[in-house]
Short mmCIF file of C-alpha atoms and ligand atoms in Angstrom, two decimals:
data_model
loop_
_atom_site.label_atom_id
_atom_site.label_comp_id
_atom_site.label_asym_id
_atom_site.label_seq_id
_atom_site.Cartn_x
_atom_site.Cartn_y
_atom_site.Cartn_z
CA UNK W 30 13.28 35.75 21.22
CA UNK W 31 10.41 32.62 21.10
CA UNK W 32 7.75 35.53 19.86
CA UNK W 33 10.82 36.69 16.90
CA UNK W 34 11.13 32.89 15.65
CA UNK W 35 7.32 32.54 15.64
CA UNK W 36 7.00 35.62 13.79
CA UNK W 37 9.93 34.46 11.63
CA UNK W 38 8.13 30.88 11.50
CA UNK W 39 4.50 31.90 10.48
CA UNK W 40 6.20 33.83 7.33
CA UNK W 41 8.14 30.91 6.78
CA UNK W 42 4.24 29.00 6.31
CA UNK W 43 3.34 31.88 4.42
CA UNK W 44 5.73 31.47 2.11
CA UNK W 45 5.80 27.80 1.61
CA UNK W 46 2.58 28.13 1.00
CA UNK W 47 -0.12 25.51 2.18
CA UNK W 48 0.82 21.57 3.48
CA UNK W 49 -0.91 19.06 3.66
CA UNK W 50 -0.91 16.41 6.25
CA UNK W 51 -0.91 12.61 5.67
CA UNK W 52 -0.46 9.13 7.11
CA UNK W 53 1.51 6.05 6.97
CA UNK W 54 0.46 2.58 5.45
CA UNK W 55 2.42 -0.46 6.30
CA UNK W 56 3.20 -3.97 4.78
CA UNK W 57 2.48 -6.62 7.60
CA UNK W 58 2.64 -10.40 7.00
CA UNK W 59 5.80 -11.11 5.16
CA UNK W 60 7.63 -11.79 8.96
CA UNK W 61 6.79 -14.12 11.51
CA UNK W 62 8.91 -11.86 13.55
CA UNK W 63 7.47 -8.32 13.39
CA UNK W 64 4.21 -8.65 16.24
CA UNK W 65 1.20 -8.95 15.77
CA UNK W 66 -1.79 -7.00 13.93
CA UNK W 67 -3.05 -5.19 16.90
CA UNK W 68 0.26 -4.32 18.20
CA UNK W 69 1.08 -2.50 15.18
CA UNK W 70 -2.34 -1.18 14.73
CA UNK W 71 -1.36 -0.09 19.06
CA UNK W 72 1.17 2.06 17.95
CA UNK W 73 -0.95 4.55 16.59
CA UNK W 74 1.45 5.25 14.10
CA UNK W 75 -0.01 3.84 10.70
CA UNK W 76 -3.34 4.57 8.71
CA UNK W 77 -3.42 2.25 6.16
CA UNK W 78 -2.63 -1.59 7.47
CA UNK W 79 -1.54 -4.09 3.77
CA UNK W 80 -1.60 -7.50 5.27
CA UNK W 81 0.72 -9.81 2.44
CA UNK W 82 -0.16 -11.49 0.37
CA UNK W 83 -2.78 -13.53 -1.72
CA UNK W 84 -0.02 -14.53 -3.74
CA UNK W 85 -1.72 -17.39 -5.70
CA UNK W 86 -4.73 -16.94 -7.89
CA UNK W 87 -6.32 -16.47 -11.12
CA UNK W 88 -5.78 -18.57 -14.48
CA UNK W 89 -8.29 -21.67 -12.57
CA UNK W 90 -5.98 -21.69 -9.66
CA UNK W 91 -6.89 -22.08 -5.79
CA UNK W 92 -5.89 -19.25 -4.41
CA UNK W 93 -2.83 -19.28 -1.43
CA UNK W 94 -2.31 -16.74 1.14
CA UNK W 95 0.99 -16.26 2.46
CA UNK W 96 1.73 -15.08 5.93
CA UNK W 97 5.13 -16.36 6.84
CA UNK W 98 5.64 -17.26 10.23
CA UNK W 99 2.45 -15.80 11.41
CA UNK W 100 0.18 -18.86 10.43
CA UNK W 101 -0.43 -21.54 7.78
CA UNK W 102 -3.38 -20.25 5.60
CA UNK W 103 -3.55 -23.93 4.23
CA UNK W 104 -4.19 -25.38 7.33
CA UNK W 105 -8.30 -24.47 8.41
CA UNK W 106 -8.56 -21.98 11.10
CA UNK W 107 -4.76 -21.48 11.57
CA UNK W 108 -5.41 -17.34 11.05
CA UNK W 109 -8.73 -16.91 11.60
CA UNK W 110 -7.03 -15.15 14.83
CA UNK W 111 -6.33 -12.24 13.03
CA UNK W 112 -9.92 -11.47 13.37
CA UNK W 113 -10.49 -10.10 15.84
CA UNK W 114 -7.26 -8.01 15.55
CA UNK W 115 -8.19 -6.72 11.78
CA UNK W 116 -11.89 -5.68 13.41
CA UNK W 117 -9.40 -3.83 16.10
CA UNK W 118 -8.00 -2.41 13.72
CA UNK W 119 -10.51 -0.62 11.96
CA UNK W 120 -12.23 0.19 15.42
CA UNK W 121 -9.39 2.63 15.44
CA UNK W 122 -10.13 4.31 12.05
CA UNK W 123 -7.26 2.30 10.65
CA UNK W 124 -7.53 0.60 6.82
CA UNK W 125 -6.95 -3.10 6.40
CA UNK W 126 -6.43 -4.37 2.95
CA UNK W 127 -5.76 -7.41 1.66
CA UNK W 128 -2.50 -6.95 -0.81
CA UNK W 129 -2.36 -9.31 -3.92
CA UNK W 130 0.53 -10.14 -5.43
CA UNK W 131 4.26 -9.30 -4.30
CA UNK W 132 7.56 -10.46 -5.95
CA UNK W 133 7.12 -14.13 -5.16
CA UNK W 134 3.81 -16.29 -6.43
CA UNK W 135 2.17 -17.51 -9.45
CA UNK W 136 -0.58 -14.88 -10.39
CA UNK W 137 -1.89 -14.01 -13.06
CA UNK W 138 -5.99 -12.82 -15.08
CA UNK W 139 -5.87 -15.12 -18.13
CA UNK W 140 -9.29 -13.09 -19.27
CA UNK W 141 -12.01 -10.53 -18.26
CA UNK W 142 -13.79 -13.70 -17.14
CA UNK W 143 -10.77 -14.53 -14.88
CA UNK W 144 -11.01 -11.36 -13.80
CA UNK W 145 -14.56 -11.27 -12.39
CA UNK W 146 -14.19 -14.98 -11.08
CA UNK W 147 -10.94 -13.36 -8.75
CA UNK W 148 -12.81 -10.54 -8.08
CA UNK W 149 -16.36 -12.46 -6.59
CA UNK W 150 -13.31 -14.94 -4.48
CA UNK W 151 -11.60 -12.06 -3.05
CA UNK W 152 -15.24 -10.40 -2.30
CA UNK W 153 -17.12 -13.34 -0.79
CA UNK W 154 -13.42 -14.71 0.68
CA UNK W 155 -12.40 -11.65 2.45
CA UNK W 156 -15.09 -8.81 1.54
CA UNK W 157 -18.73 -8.71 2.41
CA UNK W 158 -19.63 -11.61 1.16
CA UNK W 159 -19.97 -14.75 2.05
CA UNK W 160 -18.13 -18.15 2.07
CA UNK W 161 -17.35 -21.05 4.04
CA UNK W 162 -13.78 -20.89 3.69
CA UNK W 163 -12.49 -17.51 4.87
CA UNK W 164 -8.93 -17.63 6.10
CA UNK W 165 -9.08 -14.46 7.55
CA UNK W 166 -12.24 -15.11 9.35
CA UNK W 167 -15.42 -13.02 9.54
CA UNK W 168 -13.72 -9.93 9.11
CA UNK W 169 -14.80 -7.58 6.59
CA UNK W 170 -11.37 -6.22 5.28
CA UNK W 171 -11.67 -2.26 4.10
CA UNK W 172 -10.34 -3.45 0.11
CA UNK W 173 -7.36 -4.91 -1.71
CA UNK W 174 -4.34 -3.57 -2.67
CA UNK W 175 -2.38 -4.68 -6.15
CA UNK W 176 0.67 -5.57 -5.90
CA UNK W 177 1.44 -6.98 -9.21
CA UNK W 178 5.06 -7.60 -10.06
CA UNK W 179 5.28 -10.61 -11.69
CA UNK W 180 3.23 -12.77 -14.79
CA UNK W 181 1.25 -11.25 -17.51
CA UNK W 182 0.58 -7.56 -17.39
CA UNK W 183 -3.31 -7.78 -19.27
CA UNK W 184 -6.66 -7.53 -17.34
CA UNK W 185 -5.79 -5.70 -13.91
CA UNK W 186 -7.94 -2.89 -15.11
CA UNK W 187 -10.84 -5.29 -15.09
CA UNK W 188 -10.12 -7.05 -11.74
CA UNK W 189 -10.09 -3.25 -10.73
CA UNK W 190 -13.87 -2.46 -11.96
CA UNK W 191 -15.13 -6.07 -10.92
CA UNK W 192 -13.97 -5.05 -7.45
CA UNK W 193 -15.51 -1.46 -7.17
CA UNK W 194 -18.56 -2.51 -8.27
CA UNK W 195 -19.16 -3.88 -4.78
CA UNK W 196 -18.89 -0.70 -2.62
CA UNK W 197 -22.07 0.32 -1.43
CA UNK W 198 -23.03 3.23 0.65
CA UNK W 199 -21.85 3.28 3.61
CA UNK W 200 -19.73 0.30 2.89
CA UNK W 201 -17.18 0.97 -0.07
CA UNK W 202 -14.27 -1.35 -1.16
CA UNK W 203 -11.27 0.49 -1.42
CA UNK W 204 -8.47 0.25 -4.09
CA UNK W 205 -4.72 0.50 -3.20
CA UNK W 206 -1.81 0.04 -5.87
CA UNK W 207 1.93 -0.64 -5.31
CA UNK W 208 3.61 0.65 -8.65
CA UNK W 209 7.12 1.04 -9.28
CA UNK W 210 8.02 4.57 -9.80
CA UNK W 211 8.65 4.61 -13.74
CA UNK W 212 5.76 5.67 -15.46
CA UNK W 213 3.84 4.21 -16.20
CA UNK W 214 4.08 0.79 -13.98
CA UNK W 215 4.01 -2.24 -16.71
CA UNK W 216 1.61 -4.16 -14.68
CA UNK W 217 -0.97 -1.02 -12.81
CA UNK W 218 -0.39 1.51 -15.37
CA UNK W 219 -3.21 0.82 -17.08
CA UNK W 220 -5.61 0.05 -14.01
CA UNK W 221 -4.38 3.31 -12.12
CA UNK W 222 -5.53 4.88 -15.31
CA UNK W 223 -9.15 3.97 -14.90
CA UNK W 224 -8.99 6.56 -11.97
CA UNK W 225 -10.85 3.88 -9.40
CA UNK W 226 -7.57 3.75 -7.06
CA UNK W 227 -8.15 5.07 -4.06
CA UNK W 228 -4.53 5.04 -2.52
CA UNK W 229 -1.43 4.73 -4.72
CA UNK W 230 1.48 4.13 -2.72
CA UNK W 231 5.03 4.39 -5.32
CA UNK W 232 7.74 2.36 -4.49
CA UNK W 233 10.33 4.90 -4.58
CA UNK W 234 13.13 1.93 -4.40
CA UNK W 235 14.77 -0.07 -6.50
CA UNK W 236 14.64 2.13 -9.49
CA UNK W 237 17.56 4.43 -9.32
CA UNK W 238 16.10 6.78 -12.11
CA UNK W 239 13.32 7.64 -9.85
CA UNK W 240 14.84 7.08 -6.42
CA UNK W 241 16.69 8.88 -3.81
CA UNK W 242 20.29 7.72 -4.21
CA UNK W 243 23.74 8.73 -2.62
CA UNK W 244 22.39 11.99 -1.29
CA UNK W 245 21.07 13.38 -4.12
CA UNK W 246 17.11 14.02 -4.15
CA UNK W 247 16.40 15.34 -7.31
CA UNK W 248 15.41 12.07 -9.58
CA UNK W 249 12.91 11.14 -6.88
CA UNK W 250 11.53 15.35 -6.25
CA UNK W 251 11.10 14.83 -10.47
CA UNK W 252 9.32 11.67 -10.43
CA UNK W 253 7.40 12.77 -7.32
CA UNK W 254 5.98 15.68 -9.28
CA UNK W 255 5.48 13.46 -12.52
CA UNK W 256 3.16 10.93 -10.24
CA UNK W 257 1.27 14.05 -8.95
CA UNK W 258 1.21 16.00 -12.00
CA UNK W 259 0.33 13.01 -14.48
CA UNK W 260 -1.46 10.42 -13.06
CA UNK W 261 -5.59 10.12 -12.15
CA UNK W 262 -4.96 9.42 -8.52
CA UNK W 263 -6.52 11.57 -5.82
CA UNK W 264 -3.97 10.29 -2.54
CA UNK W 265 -0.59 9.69 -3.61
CA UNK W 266 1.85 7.87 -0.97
CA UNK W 267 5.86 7.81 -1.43
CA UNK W 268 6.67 4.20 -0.65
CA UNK W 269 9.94 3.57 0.91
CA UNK W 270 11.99 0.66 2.46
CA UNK W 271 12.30 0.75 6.19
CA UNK W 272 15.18 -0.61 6.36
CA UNK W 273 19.06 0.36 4.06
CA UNK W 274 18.92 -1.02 0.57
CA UNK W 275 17.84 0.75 -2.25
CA UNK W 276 16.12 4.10 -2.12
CA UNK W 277 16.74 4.17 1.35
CA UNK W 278 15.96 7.83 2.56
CA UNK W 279 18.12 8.84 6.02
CA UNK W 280 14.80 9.92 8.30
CA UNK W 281 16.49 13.11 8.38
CA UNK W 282 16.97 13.45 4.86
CA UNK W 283 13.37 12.44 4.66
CA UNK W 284 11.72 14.82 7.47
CA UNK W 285 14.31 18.27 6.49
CA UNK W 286 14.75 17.44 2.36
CA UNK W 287 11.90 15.69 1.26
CA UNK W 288 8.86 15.86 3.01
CA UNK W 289 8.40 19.86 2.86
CA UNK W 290 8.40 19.78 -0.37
CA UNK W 291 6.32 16.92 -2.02
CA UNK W 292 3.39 17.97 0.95
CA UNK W 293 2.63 21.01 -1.22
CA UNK W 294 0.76 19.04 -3.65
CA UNK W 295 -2.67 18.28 -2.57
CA UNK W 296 -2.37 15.04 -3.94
CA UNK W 297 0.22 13.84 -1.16
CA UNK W 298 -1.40 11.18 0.75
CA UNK W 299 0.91 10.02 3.41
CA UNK W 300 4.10 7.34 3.70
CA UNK W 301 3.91 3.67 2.92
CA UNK W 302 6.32 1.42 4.35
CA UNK W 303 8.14 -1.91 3.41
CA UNK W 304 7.42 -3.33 6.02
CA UNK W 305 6.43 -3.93 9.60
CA UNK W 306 9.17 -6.03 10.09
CA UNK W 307 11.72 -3.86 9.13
CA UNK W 308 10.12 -0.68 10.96
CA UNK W 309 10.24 -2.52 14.08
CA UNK W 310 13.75 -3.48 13.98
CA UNK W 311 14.99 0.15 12.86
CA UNK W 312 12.13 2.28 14.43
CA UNK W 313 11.65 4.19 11.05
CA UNK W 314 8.01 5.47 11.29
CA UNK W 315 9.25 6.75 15.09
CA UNK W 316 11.59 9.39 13.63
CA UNK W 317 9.01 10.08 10.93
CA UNK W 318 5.93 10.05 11.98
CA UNK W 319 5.49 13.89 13.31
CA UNK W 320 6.81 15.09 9.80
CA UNK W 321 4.13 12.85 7.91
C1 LIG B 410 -12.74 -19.33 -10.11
O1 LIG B 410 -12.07 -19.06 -8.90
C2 LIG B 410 -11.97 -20.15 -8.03
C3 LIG B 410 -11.39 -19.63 -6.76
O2 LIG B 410 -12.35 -18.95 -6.06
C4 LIG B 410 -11.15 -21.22 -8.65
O3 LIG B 410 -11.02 -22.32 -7.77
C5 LIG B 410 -11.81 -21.65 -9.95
O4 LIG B 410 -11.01 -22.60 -10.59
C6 LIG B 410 -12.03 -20.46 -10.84
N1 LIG B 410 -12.82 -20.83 -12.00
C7 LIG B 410 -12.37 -20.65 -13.23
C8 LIG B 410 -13.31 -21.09 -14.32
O5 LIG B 410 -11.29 -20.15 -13.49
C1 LIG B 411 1.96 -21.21 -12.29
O1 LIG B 411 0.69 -21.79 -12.48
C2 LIG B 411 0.46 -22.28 -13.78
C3 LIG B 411 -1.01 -22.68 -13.86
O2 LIG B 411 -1.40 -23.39 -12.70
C4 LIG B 411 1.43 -23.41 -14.06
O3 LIG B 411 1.23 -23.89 -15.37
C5 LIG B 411 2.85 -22.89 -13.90
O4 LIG B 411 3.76 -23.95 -14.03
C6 LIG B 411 3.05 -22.23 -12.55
N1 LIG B 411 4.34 -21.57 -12.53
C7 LIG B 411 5.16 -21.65 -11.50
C8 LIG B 411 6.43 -20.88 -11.62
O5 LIG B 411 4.91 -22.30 -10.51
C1 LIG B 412 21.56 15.02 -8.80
O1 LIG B 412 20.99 14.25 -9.83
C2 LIG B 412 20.62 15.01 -10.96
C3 LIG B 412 19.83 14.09 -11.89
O2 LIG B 412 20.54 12.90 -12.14
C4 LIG B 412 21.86 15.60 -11.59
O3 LIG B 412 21.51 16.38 -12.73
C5 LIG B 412 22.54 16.49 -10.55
O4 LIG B 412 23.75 16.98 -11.07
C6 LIG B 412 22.80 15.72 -9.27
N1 LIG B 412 23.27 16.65 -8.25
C7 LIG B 412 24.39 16.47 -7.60
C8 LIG B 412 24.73 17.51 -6.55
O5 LIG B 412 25.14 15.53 -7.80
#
């Protein structure tokens, strides 16, 4: 019997044709309640680590970090903690990147020049460079990820270039991006388009013409293959809420329907997660995270 379903099994693979495996990226800061850095980075579940947000900068503006309940970014030392937790972190091959942006701030790149001034803050303030106020602490995050929802929708491309001109052998600063899934995304449309992004994770919620939505997968399948199909990025991600709201994807639904079928493009990258918080509370990535 177990030797006729593994028969039956391996010509299933055949079939199917080749899948790729990926990982899951998470949104952590946005909840004082949701642990701490290293004990989601303890899990073992999660690749990718977004810690949000810088959600004030550009346009001659000192920059703000927000971190909810976790610490006061405005106050000196209050999250240099995080430290050591980010370097723990990455001492287990996981990617911490600072996320930019999110639905709440006052960002914006008023020029190219903006653009390079944001991009030498963001290196020297939480990069490899160098500067005496580093909120973060002495950690050298992996990159940044954009998150751009809000303000004007001109010069990401350039904050994108300014940024990846730092990497350096042995030492490269990743790009993430956090489009919506309409393409293409009226803020990162144009910067994914340079082809510099390292990690696109698609929010796959909140836009019922490319979501999953009352049982029916085919609008998000569609856009899937659109994002894959259409769009210079190498690792794609399919970003979904952790928690019931919009797009919200049953983990069966995800792991039976879904998963098996956007893994055949070589181009699938993993899960991302909204957020930390929520995946706690609802153990999401748990019922996932063999499937990824
Ligand atoms: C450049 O960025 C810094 C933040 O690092 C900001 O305080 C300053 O006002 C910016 N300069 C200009 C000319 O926009
Ligand atoms: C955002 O910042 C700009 C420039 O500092 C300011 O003029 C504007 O009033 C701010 N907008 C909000 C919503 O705070
Ligand atoms: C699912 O959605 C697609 C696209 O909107 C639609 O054409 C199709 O009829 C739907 N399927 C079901 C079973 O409702």
């Amino acid at each position: 019997m177990a030797n006729k379903c593994n028969a039956i099994l391996s010509l299933l693979l055949l079939l199917v044709g080749t899948s790729h495996g990926g990982g899951i990226a998470i949104y952590w800061g946005q909840n004082g309640n949701e642990g701490t850095l290293s004990e989601a980075c303890g899990t073992a579940k999660y690749s990718h680590v977004n810690i949000a947000f810088l959600n004030k900068f550009g346009n001659g503006q000192t920059p703000e970090m927000n971190l909810a309940g976790h610490c006061n970014p405005s106050i000196l030392n209050s999250c240099t903690k995080f430290s050591a937790e980010i370097k723990d972190c990455q001492s287990k091959g996981i990617k911490v990147l600072l996320s930019i942006g999110g639905g709440i701030g006052n960002y914006s790149l008023s020029s190219i020049q903006d653009a390079r001034n944001v991009s030498k803050f963001l290196w020297n303030t939480f990069l490899g460079g160098k500067s005496p106020s580093r909120p973060l602490g002495d950690a050298v995050l992996d990159g940044i990820d954009f998150d751009i929802e809000l303000g004007s929708t001109a010069n990401w491309d350039h904050l994108a270039r300014f940024l990846k001109a730092y990497s350096r052998r042995g030492r490269e600063v990743y790009l993430a991006a956090a489009p919506q899934c309409p393409i293409p995304d009226r803020f990162l449309g144009t910067a994914i388009n340079t082809g510099l992004f390292d990690f696109v994770w698609v929010q796959f919620y909140n836009n019922p013409p490319c979501s999953y939505a009352n049982g029916n997968i085919t609008n998000l399948l569609n856009s899937w293959s659109r994002w894959t199909n259409t769009v210079p990025a190498t690792n794609i991600f399919l970003g979904l809420p952790a928690a019931a709201g919009s797009g919200y994807i049953p983990p069966d639904v995800l792991t039976n329907q879904i998963l098996p079928e956007i893994k055949k493009s070589p181009k699938y990258g993993g899960v991302m997660l909204w957020s930390r918080f929520y995946d706690v509370k609802n153990g999401y990535s748990d019922s996932i995270v063999s499937s990824v």
